[in-house]
Amino acid sequence: MSREPEVISAGEKTEKEGRVIKTRIMKAVGKMPDDREVMELSADIIKNGGLVAIPTETVYGLAGNALDPKASGKIYKAKGRPSDNPLIVHIADIKDLKVLSPDIPENAYKLAEKFWPGPLTMILNKSEIVPKATTGGLDTVAVRMPSNEIAREFIRACGGFIAAPSANTSGRPSCTTALHVKEDLDGRIELIIDGGDVGIGLESTIIDLTGAVPCLLRPGYISLEELISVVKNVDVDPVIAGKESRMPPKAPGMKYRHYAPRGELTIISGEREKVISYINEKTARAKKDGIKAAVLACSENRACYDSALVYDAGSIYNEEEIAHNLFSVLRRFDEEGVQLIYSEEFNTPNIGMAIMNRLIKAAGNKIIKV
Ligand code: AMP
Ligand code: MG
């Protein structure tokens, strides 16, 4: 069964070299033969060095051929991403892992067995075939096998090796819907595959397996405890552990301000009552001064705030809901033109480390203890 491609968007922008890119949006459902047409078009674009945004279970990714340095160059350009911030290579079949790395440690297979396909990225030594343009100049490569069916179908259709960083412009919150991708990349890429709202909403957990002891470089949906249950001993990069460190983070991307709304975001930390009264004081003052201020809170506390603009991230007892909503709420502050944002902390039991890692980066480390 073949369908007319659904072209919702036809954004046009003139690139420096004068080329015009039309960005199409096509829906996919994650099964053949319904997706045949979108997969054939995708394969065509990717094999010709172009870019396609795809849904994954974490966030939307901006995909290009991982083995083509020119395609990687285009990804950096479309995102405005610093060229020392390496891309994650996505595969659809475990047998393809050995193409990317010459010396895969036993731990990689153990972790893959438990968490792949899924939201875990592993850092391995890279093989010759992986261009340094994809790894930001490093001799290591980040690899993930997503569980999203559309993503895996896409990777297979496009030859098996797809570089795909998050599909936002650099610095902005990651995209959890096709519409977010359109906001950021319309006119810069050939196609957006709309697979609906993503499931998890936070980027993958990253673990480095190139050292003597595995090291957590970025917290994500798969928690430190889950990793330890498989590989016993896991170090945590001091930068994400919140420790002062003169060393740069091992995941180069973690040194950049990220996920940030345009308004100034501050996290308020402390006992519930004190946090609420501090934020109420601040938003009242902002109102007097004619500044548009908003609050990011859990649903349980929502009614405690006087501000007209209170955004609910979800129930504090439902951390999956908070993770899922975080980036789209950060984007909504921009839509409303909010200038000042005060956020509660979301120290939930399992993915709280990942949620707070993103929120603290979005706040540029601004935390006030009350
Ligand atoms: P994104 O694709 O936007 O989720 O960002 C990918 C993250 O993976 C960035 O923080 C990168 O710095 C990190 N990363 C990718 N490749 C490597 C690598 N070879 N070594 C360490 N970190 C990496
Ligand atoms: Mg990103």
Short mmCIF file of C-alpha atoms and ligand atoms in Angstrom, two decimals:
data_model
loop_
_atom_site.label_atom_id
_atom_site.label_comp_id
_atom_site.label_asym_id
_atom_site.label_seq_id
_atom_site.Cartn_x
_atom_site.Cartn_y
_atom_site.Cartn_z
CA MET A 1 0.00 0.00 0.00
CA SER A 2 1.53 3.30 -0.98
CA ARG A 3 0.28 6.71 0.11
CA GLU A 4 0.68 10.19 -1.25
CA PRO A 5 3.46 11.79 0.84
CA GLU A 6 1.91 14.26 3.23
CA VAL A 7 3.69 17.58 2.83
CA ILE A 8 2.71 19.71 5.79
CA SER A 9 5.67 22.06 5.57
CA ALA A 10 7.57 23.45 2.65
CA GLY A 11 9.90 25.88 4.41
CA GLU A 12 12.39 27.56 2.18
CA LYS A 13 15.65 29.21 3.07
CA THR A 14 18.53 30.27 0.94
CA GLU A 15 21.79 28.77 2.12
CA LYS A 16 25.09 30.65 1.73
CA GLU A 17 25.84 28.84 -1.51
CA GLY A 18 22.47 29.92 -2.83
CA ARG A 19 20.79 26.50 -2.69
CA VAL A 20 17.17 26.37 -1.58
CA ILE A 21 16.09 23.50 0.67
CA LYS A 22 12.45 22.59 0.96
CA THR A 23 11.71 20.85 4.24
CA ARG A 24 8.99 18.25 3.87
CA ILE A 25 7.21 16.63 6.79
CA MET A 26 5.94 13.08 6.31
CA LYS A 27 4.24 10.84 8.84
CA ALA A 28 5.44 7.34 9.64
CA VAL A 29 3.97 4.63 11.83
CA GLY A 30 6.85 2.18 12.27
CA LYS A 31 5.69 -0.68 10.11
CA MET A 32 5.91 -1.79 6.55
CA PRO A 33 4.40 -1.54 4.03
CA ASP A 34 2.77 1.70 5.33
CA ASP A 35 6.13 3.45 5.65
CA ARG A 36 7.58 2.26 2.34
CA GLU A 37 7.32 5.60 0.59
CA VAL A 38 8.85 7.67 3.41
CA MET A 39 11.65 5.11 3.86
CA GLU A 40 12.46 5.07 0.14
CA LEU A 41 12.59 8.85 0.03
CA SER A 42 14.74 8.91 3.22
CA ALA A 43 17.20 6.39 1.77
CA ASP A 44 17.48 8.51 -1.34
CA ILE A 45 18.17 11.69 0.65
CA ILE A 46 20.71 10.05 3.00
CA LYS A 47 22.56 8.22 0.22
CA ASN A 48 22.88 11.54 -1.59
CA GLY A 49 24.42 13.17 1.47
CA GLY A 50 21.29 14.96 2.73
CA LEU A 51 19.69 15.22 6.19
CA VAL A 52 16.49 13.82 7.68
CA ALA A 53 15.07 14.41 11.18
CA ILE A 54 13.77 11.21 12.76
CA PRO A 55 11.84 10.27 15.89
CA THR A 56 13.61 8.08 18.45
CA GLU A 57 12.38 6.95 21.86
CA THR A 58 14.53 9.63 23.55
CA VAL A 59 14.24 12.84 21.47
CA TYR A 60 14.11 13.65 17.73
CA GLY A 61 17.46 13.10 15.98
CA LEU A 62 19.02 14.89 13.01
CA ALA A 63 20.24 12.07 10.79
CA GLY A 64 22.95 11.86 8.14
CA ASN A 65 25.25 9.11 6.82
CA ALA A 66 27.72 8.52 9.69
CA LEU A 67 30.39 7.22 7.32
CA ASP A 68 30.31 10.30 5.07
CA PRO A 69 32.35 13.22 6.44
CA LYS A 70 30.45 15.67 4.24
CA ALA A 71 27.10 14.59 5.70
CA SER A 72 28.48 15.03 9.23
CA GLY A 73 29.70 18.49 8.22
CA LYS A 74 26.16 19.35 7.14
CA ILE A 75 24.75 18.20 10.48
CA TYR A 76 27.10 20.55 12.37
CA LYS A 77 26.15 23.38 10.05
CA ALA A 78 22.38 22.81 10.21
CA LYS A 79 22.46 22.72 14.03
CA GLY A 80 25.07 25.45 14.44
CA ARG A 81 26.90 22.88 16.57
CA PRO A 82 30.55 23.42 17.61
CA SER A 83 32.68 21.03 15.55
CA ASP A 84 34.41 19.49 18.60
CA ASN A 85 31.09 18.13 19.88
CA PRO A 86 30.93 14.57 18.47
CA LEU A 87 27.86 12.87 17.01
CA ILE A 88 26.30 9.60 18.17
CA VAL A 89 26.28 6.82 15.55
CA HIS A 90 23.01 4.86 15.44
CA ILE A 91 22.77 1.24 14.30
CA ALA A 92 19.81 -1.11 13.91
CA ASP A 93 21.53 -4.49 14.31
CA ILE A 94 24.08 -5.65 16.88
CA LYS A 95 26.17 -7.32 14.17
CA ASP A 96 27.01 -3.84 12.85
CA LEU A 97 28.78 -2.86 16.07
CA LYS A 98 32.03 -4.54 15.04
CA VAL A 99 32.16 -2.43 11.88
CA LEU A 100 32.46 0.68 14.07
CA SER A 101 34.96 -0.58 16.64
CA PRO A 102 37.97 -2.93 16.40
CA ASP A 103 38.10 -3.90 20.09
CA ILE A 104 34.70 -4.23 21.71
CA PRO A 105 34.96 -5.04 25.43
CA GLU A 106 32.86 -7.80 27.01
CA ASN A 107 31.01 -5.11 29.01
CA ALA A 108 29.66 -3.64 25.76
CA TYR A 109 27.99 -6.93 24.89
CA LYS A 110 26.63 -7.32 28.42
CA LEU A 111 25.13 -3.82 28.36
CA ALA A 112 23.77 -4.30 24.82
CA GLU A 113 22.14 -7.55 25.88
CA LYS A 114 20.31 -5.79 28.72
CA PHE A 115 19.59 -2.31 27.33
CA TRP A 116 19.60 -2.46 23.51
CA PRO A 117 17.62 -1.57 21.63
CA GLY A 118 17.12 1.38 23.98
CA PRO A 119 18.32 4.68 25.43
CA LEU A 120 21.96 3.75 26.13
CA THR A 121 24.97 5.13 24.23
CA MET A 122 28.37 3.44 24.57
CA ILE A 123 31.75 5.04 23.83
CA LEU A 124 34.20 2.64 22.13
CA ASN A 125 37.49 2.93 20.27
CA LYS A 126 36.65 3.77 16.67
CA SER A 127 37.66 1.83 13.59
CA GLU A 128 39.18 3.44 10.48
CA ILE A 129 35.85 3.49 8.67
CA VAL A 130 34.39 6.10 11.06
CA PRO A 131 35.45 9.57 9.89
CA LYS A 132 36.84 12.00 12.44
CA ALA A 133 34.33 14.51 11.08
CA THR A 134 31.69 12.36 12.81
CA THR A 135 33.57 11.93 16.11
CA GLY A 136 34.55 15.58 16.54
CA GLY A 137 38.20 14.64 15.92
CA LEU A 138 38.26 11.91 18.61
CA ASP A 139 39.61 8.35 18.23
CA THR A 140 36.52 7.05 19.98
CA VAL A 141 32.96 6.66 18.70
CA ALA A 142 29.60 6.88 20.47
CA VAL A 143 27.15 4.13 19.44
CA ARG A 144 23.48 3.53 20.19
CA MET A 145 20.75 1.21 18.96
CA PRO A 146 17.38 2.94 19.35
CA SER A 147 14.24 1.00 20.17
CA ASN A 148 11.89 3.23 18.17
CA GLU A 149 10.65 1.15 15.22
CA ILE A 150 10.60 4.08 12.79
CA ALA A 151 14.22 4.92 13.68
CA ARG A 152 15.39 1.33 13.16
CA GLU A 153 13.49 0.94 9.90
CA PHE A 154 15.06 4.22 8.76
CA ILE A 155 18.59 3.18 9.74
CA ARG A 156 18.26 -0.11 7.82
CA ALA A 157 16.80 1.63 4.76
CA CYS A 158 19.71 4.10 4.79
CA GLY A 159 22.56 1.58 4.92
CA GLY A 160 22.94 0.88 8.64
CA PHE A 161 25.14 3.70 10.03
CA ILE A 162 23.44 6.95 10.92
CA ALA A 163 24.95 9.92 12.77
CA ALA A 164 22.16 11.57 14.71
CA PRO A 165 22.57 14.26 17.35
CA SER A 166 19.45 15.80 18.83
CA ALA A 167 17.48 17.68 16.16
CA ASN A 168 17.46 21.09 17.88
CA THR A 169 19.56 24.09 16.97
CA SER A 170 22.59 24.09 19.21
CA GLY A 171 21.89 25.36 22.72
CA ARG A 172 18.07 25.09 22.54
CA PRO A 173 15.97 22.46 24.31
CA SER A 174 15.93 19.11 22.47
CA CYS A 175 12.89 18.35 20.30
CA THR A 176 10.21 15.96 21.51
CA THR A 177 7.76 16.57 18.61
CA ALA A 178 8.12 17.02 14.84
CA LEU A 179 6.78 20.55 15.27
CA HIS A 180 9.70 21.46 17.55
CA VAL A 181 12.05 20.25 14.80
CA LYS A 182 10.24 22.42 12.28
CA GLU A 183 10.64 25.44 14.60
CA ASP A 184 14.40 24.91 14.67
CA LEU A 185 15.41 23.40 11.33
CA ASP A 186 12.81 24.36 8.74
CA GLY A 187 14.60 25.27 5.51
CA ARG A 188 17.87 23.64 6.59
CA ILE A 189 17.11 19.94 6.07
CA GLU A 190 15.33 17.91 3.41
CA LEU A 191 12.80 15.93 5.45
CA ILE A 192 11.25 15.59 8.91
CA ILE A 193 9.70 12.20 9.67
CA ASP A 194 6.79 12.77 12.03
CA GLY A 195 6.43 9.80 14.36
CA GLY A 196 4.37 11.72 16.95
CA ASP A 197 5.40 12.64 20.45
CA VAL A 198 8.54 10.79 21.67
CA GLY A 199 8.25 8.42 24.62
CA ILE A 200 11.05 9.26 27.07
CA GLY A 201 11.81 12.91 26.33
CA LEU A 202 15.42 13.02 27.61
CA GLU A 203 18.54 12.06 25.65
CA SER A 204 20.28 8.71 26.13
CA THR A 205 22.49 7.71 29.03
CA ILE A 206 26.16 7.78 27.88
CA ILE A 207 28.74 5.34 29.25
CA ASP A 208 32.43 5.34 28.28
CA LEU A 209 33.86 1.83 27.93
CA THR A 210 37.33 2.80 26.71
CA GLY A 211 38.98 3.06 30.14
CA ALA A 212 39.82 0.46 32.80
CA VAL A 213 36.53 1.20 34.61
CA PRO A 214 33.29 2.12 32.76
CA CYS A 215 32.42 5.78 33.31
CA LEU A 216 29.02 7.52 33.21
CA LEU A 217 29.37 10.63 31.03
CA ARG A 218 25.73 11.72 30.77
CA PRO A 219 22.83 10.57 32.97
CA GLY A 220 19.66 9.48 31.16
CA TYR A 221 16.64 7.23 31.44
CA ILE A 222 18.86 4.24 32.24
CA SER A 223 20.05 5.00 35.74
CA LEU A 224 23.47 4.55 37.35
CA GLU A 225 22.02 1.75 39.50
CA GLU A 226 20.82 -0.12 36.42
CA LEU A 227 24.26 0.18 34.82
CA ILE A 228 25.92 -1.05 38.01
CA SER A 229 23.59 -4.05 38.07
CA VAL A 230 25.22 -5.18 34.82
CA VAL A 231 28.85 -4.02 34.94
CA LYS A 232 29.37 -3.86 38.75
CA ASN A 233 31.78 -0.96 38.88
CA VAL A 234 30.92 2.40 37.26
CA ASP A 235 32.72 5.72 37.78
CA VAL A 236 30.84 8.99 37.36
CA ASP A 237 32.45 11.84 35.39
CA PRO A 238 33.20 14.44 38.11
CA VAL A 239 31.54 17.14 36.02
CA ILE A 240 28.11 15.47 36.21
CA ALA A 241 28.66 14.43 39.81
CA GLY A 242 28.57 18.20 40.48
CA LYS A 243 32.15 18.20 41.77
CA GLU A 244 34.48 21.04 40.94
CA SER A 245 36.89 19.76 38.34
CA ARG A 246 39.62 21.44 36.39
CA MET A 247 39.40 18.67 33.79
CA PRO A 248 37.05 19.23 30.86
CA PRO A 249 34.07 16.82 30.77
CA LYS A 250 34.80 13.60 28.86
CA ALA A 251 31.68 14.07 26.75
CA PRO A 252 32.67 17.30 24.97
CA GLY A 253 29.03 18.31 24.54
CA MET A 254 28.54 18.55 28.29
CA LYS A 255 30.68 21.67 28.50
CA TYR A 256 28.28 23.76 26.42
CA ARG A 257 25.23 25.65 27.74
CA HIS A 258 22.35 23.58 26.57
CA TYR A 259 18.62 23.08 26.66
CA ALA A 260 18.20 26.74 27.53
CA PRO A 261 15.03 28.79 27.11
CA ARG A 262 15.56 32.41 26.10
CA GLY A 263 14.34 33.72 29.46
CA GLU A 264 16.63 33.64 32.49
CA LEU A 265 16.04 30.41 34.41
CA THR A 266 16.89 29.98 38.11
CA ILE A 267 16.40 26.81 40.17
CA ILE A 268 15.24 27.34 43.74
CA SER A 269 16.35 24.64 46.14
CA GLY A 270 15.22 24.00 49.70
CA GLU A 271 12.23 23.03 51.86
CA ARG A 272 8.93 23.08 49.99
CA GLU A 273 7.32 25.99 51.93
CA LYS A 274 10.43 28.15 51.69
CA VAL A 275 10.77 27.53 47.96
CA ILE A 276 7.14 28.45 47.35
CA SER A 277 7.27 31.66 49.36
CA TYR A 278 10.60 32.71 47.79
CA ILE A 279 9.24 32.18 44.28
CA ASN A 280 5.98 34.00 45.11
CA GLU A 281 7.97 36.96 46.39
CA LYS A 282 10.12 37.05 43.26
CA THR A 283 7.25 36.79 40.80
CA ALA A 284 5.29 39.52 42.66
CA ARG A 285 8.33 41.79 42.42
CA ALA A 286 8.74 41.02 38.71
CA LYS A 287 5.08 41.86 38.10
CA LYS A 288 5.53 45.25 39.78
CA ASP A 289 8.57 45.90 37.62
CA GLY A 290 6.68 44.96 34.44
CA ILE A 291 8.79 41.82 33.86
CA LYS A 292 7.12 38.69 32.55
CA ALA A 293 7.97 35.94 35.03
CA ALA A 294 6.84 32.31 35.18
CA VAL A 295 7.12 29.28 37.45
CA LEU A 296 8.03 25.67 36.66
CA ALA A 297 6.49 23.39 39.28
CA CYS A 298 5.24 19.89 39.90
CA SER A 299 1.45 19.45 39.67
CA GLU A 300 1.11 18.97 43.44
CA ASN A 301 2.45 22.51 44.06
CA ARG A 302 0.85 24.25 41.12
CA ALA A 303 -1.98 25.88 43.07
CA CYS A 304 0.44 27.28 45.68
CA TYR A 305 1.79 29.91 43.30
CA ASP A 306 0.27 33.37 42.81
CA SER A 307 1.83 33.98 39.39
CA ALA A 308 -0.46 33.95 36.36
CA LEU A 309 2.07 31.80 34.51
CA VAL A 310 2.66 28.48 36.25
CA TYR A 311 3.85 25.58 34.11
CA ASP A 312 3.26 22.10 35.36
CA ALA A 313 5.99 19.55 34.56
CA GLY A 314 3.91 16.66 35.93
CA SER A 315 3.43 14.87 39.21
CA ILE A 316 6.45 14.59 41.50
CA TYR A 317 5.37 10.95 41.96
CA ASN A 318 5.58 10.32 38.21
CA GLU A 319 9.14 10.99 37.13
CA GLU A 320 8.55 9.62 33.63
CA GLU A 321 5.91 12.29 33.11
CA ILE A 322 8.33 15.03 34.25
CA ALA A 323 11.10 13.74 31.96
CA HIS A 324 8.65 13.55 29.07
CA ASN A 325 7.37 17.13 29.56
CA LEU A 326 10.57 18.96 30.49
CA PHE A 327 11.83 20.08 27.07
CA SER A 328 8.42 21.00 25.69
CA VAL A 329 7.72 23.12 28.78
CA LEU A 330 11.09 24.88 28.36
CA ARG A 331 10.11 25.63 24.77
CA ARG A 332 6.71 26.99 25.86
CA PHE A 333 8.42 29.67 27.97
CA ASP A 334 9.88 30.99 24.71
CA GLU A 335 6.51 30.89 22.95
CA GLU A 336 5.06 33.04 25.75
CA GLY A 337 8.03 35.43 25.70
CA VAL A 338 8.79 34.79 29.38
CA GLN A 339 11.76 36.82 30.66
CA LEU A 340 12.32 35.26 34.10
CA ILE A 341 11.68 31.66 35.11
CA TYR A 342 11.80 30.19 38.61
CA SER A 343 11.87 26.41 38.84
CA GLU A 344 11.45 23.92 41.64
CA GLU A 345 13.88 20.99 41.86
CA PHE A 346 12.80 17.56 40.64
CA ASN A 347 14.96 15.16 42.62
CA THR A 348 13.01 12.02 41.77
CA PRO A 349 14.41 8.57 42.67
CA ASN A 350 15.62 7.04 39.37
CA ILE A 351 15.75 9.54 36.52
CA GLY A 352 15.97 12.59 38.81
CA MET A 353 19.72 12.70 38.14
CA ALA A 354 19.06 13.05 34.38
CA ILE A 355 16.18 15.51 34.83
CA MET A 356 18.24 17.75 37.14
CA ASN A 357 21.31 17.49 34.87
CA ARG A 358 19.27 18.98 31.98
CA LEU A 359 17.53 21.57 34.16
CA ILE A 360 20.80 22.76 35.74
CA LYS A 361 22.38 23.13 32.30
CA ALA A 362 19.30 24.99 31.05
CA ALA A 363 19.71 27.33 34.05
CA GLY A 364 23.41 27.85 33.26
CA ASN A 365 24.08 26.46 36.80
CA LYS A 366 22.00 29.15 38.53
CA ILE A 367 20.71 27.55 41.74
CA ILE A 368 19.59 29.52 44.79
CA LYS A 369 19.36 27.71 48.12
CA VAL A 370 16.63 29.04 50.45
P1 AMP B 1 23.46 14.78 21.35
O1 AMP B 1 23.66 13.93 20.15
O2 AMP B 1 23.08 16.16 21.03
O3 AMP B 1 22.60 14.09 22.35
O4 AMP B 1 24.90 14.88 22.01
C1 AMP B 1 25.75 13.77 22.01
C2 AMP B 1 26.58 13.74 23.24
O5 AMP B 1 27.43 12.60 23.15
C3 AMP B 1 27.46 14.96 23.40
O6 AMP B 1 27.45 15.39 24.76
C4 AMP B 1 28.82 14.42 23.01
O7 AMP B 1 29.84 15.13 23.61
C5 AMP B 1 28.75 12.97 23.46
N1 AMP B 1 29.68 12.12 22.69
C6 AMP B 1 29.54 11.73 21.41
N2 AMP B 1 30.63 11.02 21.00
C7 AMP B 1 31.48 10.97 22.06
C8 AMP B 1 32.76 10.40 22.27
N3 AMP B 1 33.39 9.75 21.31
N4 AMP B 1 33.33 10.55 23.48
C9 AMP B 1 32.67 11.21 24.47
N5 AMP B 1 31.45 11.78 24.32
C10 AMP B 1 30.86 11.67 23.14
MG MG B 2 21.84 17.63 22.00
#
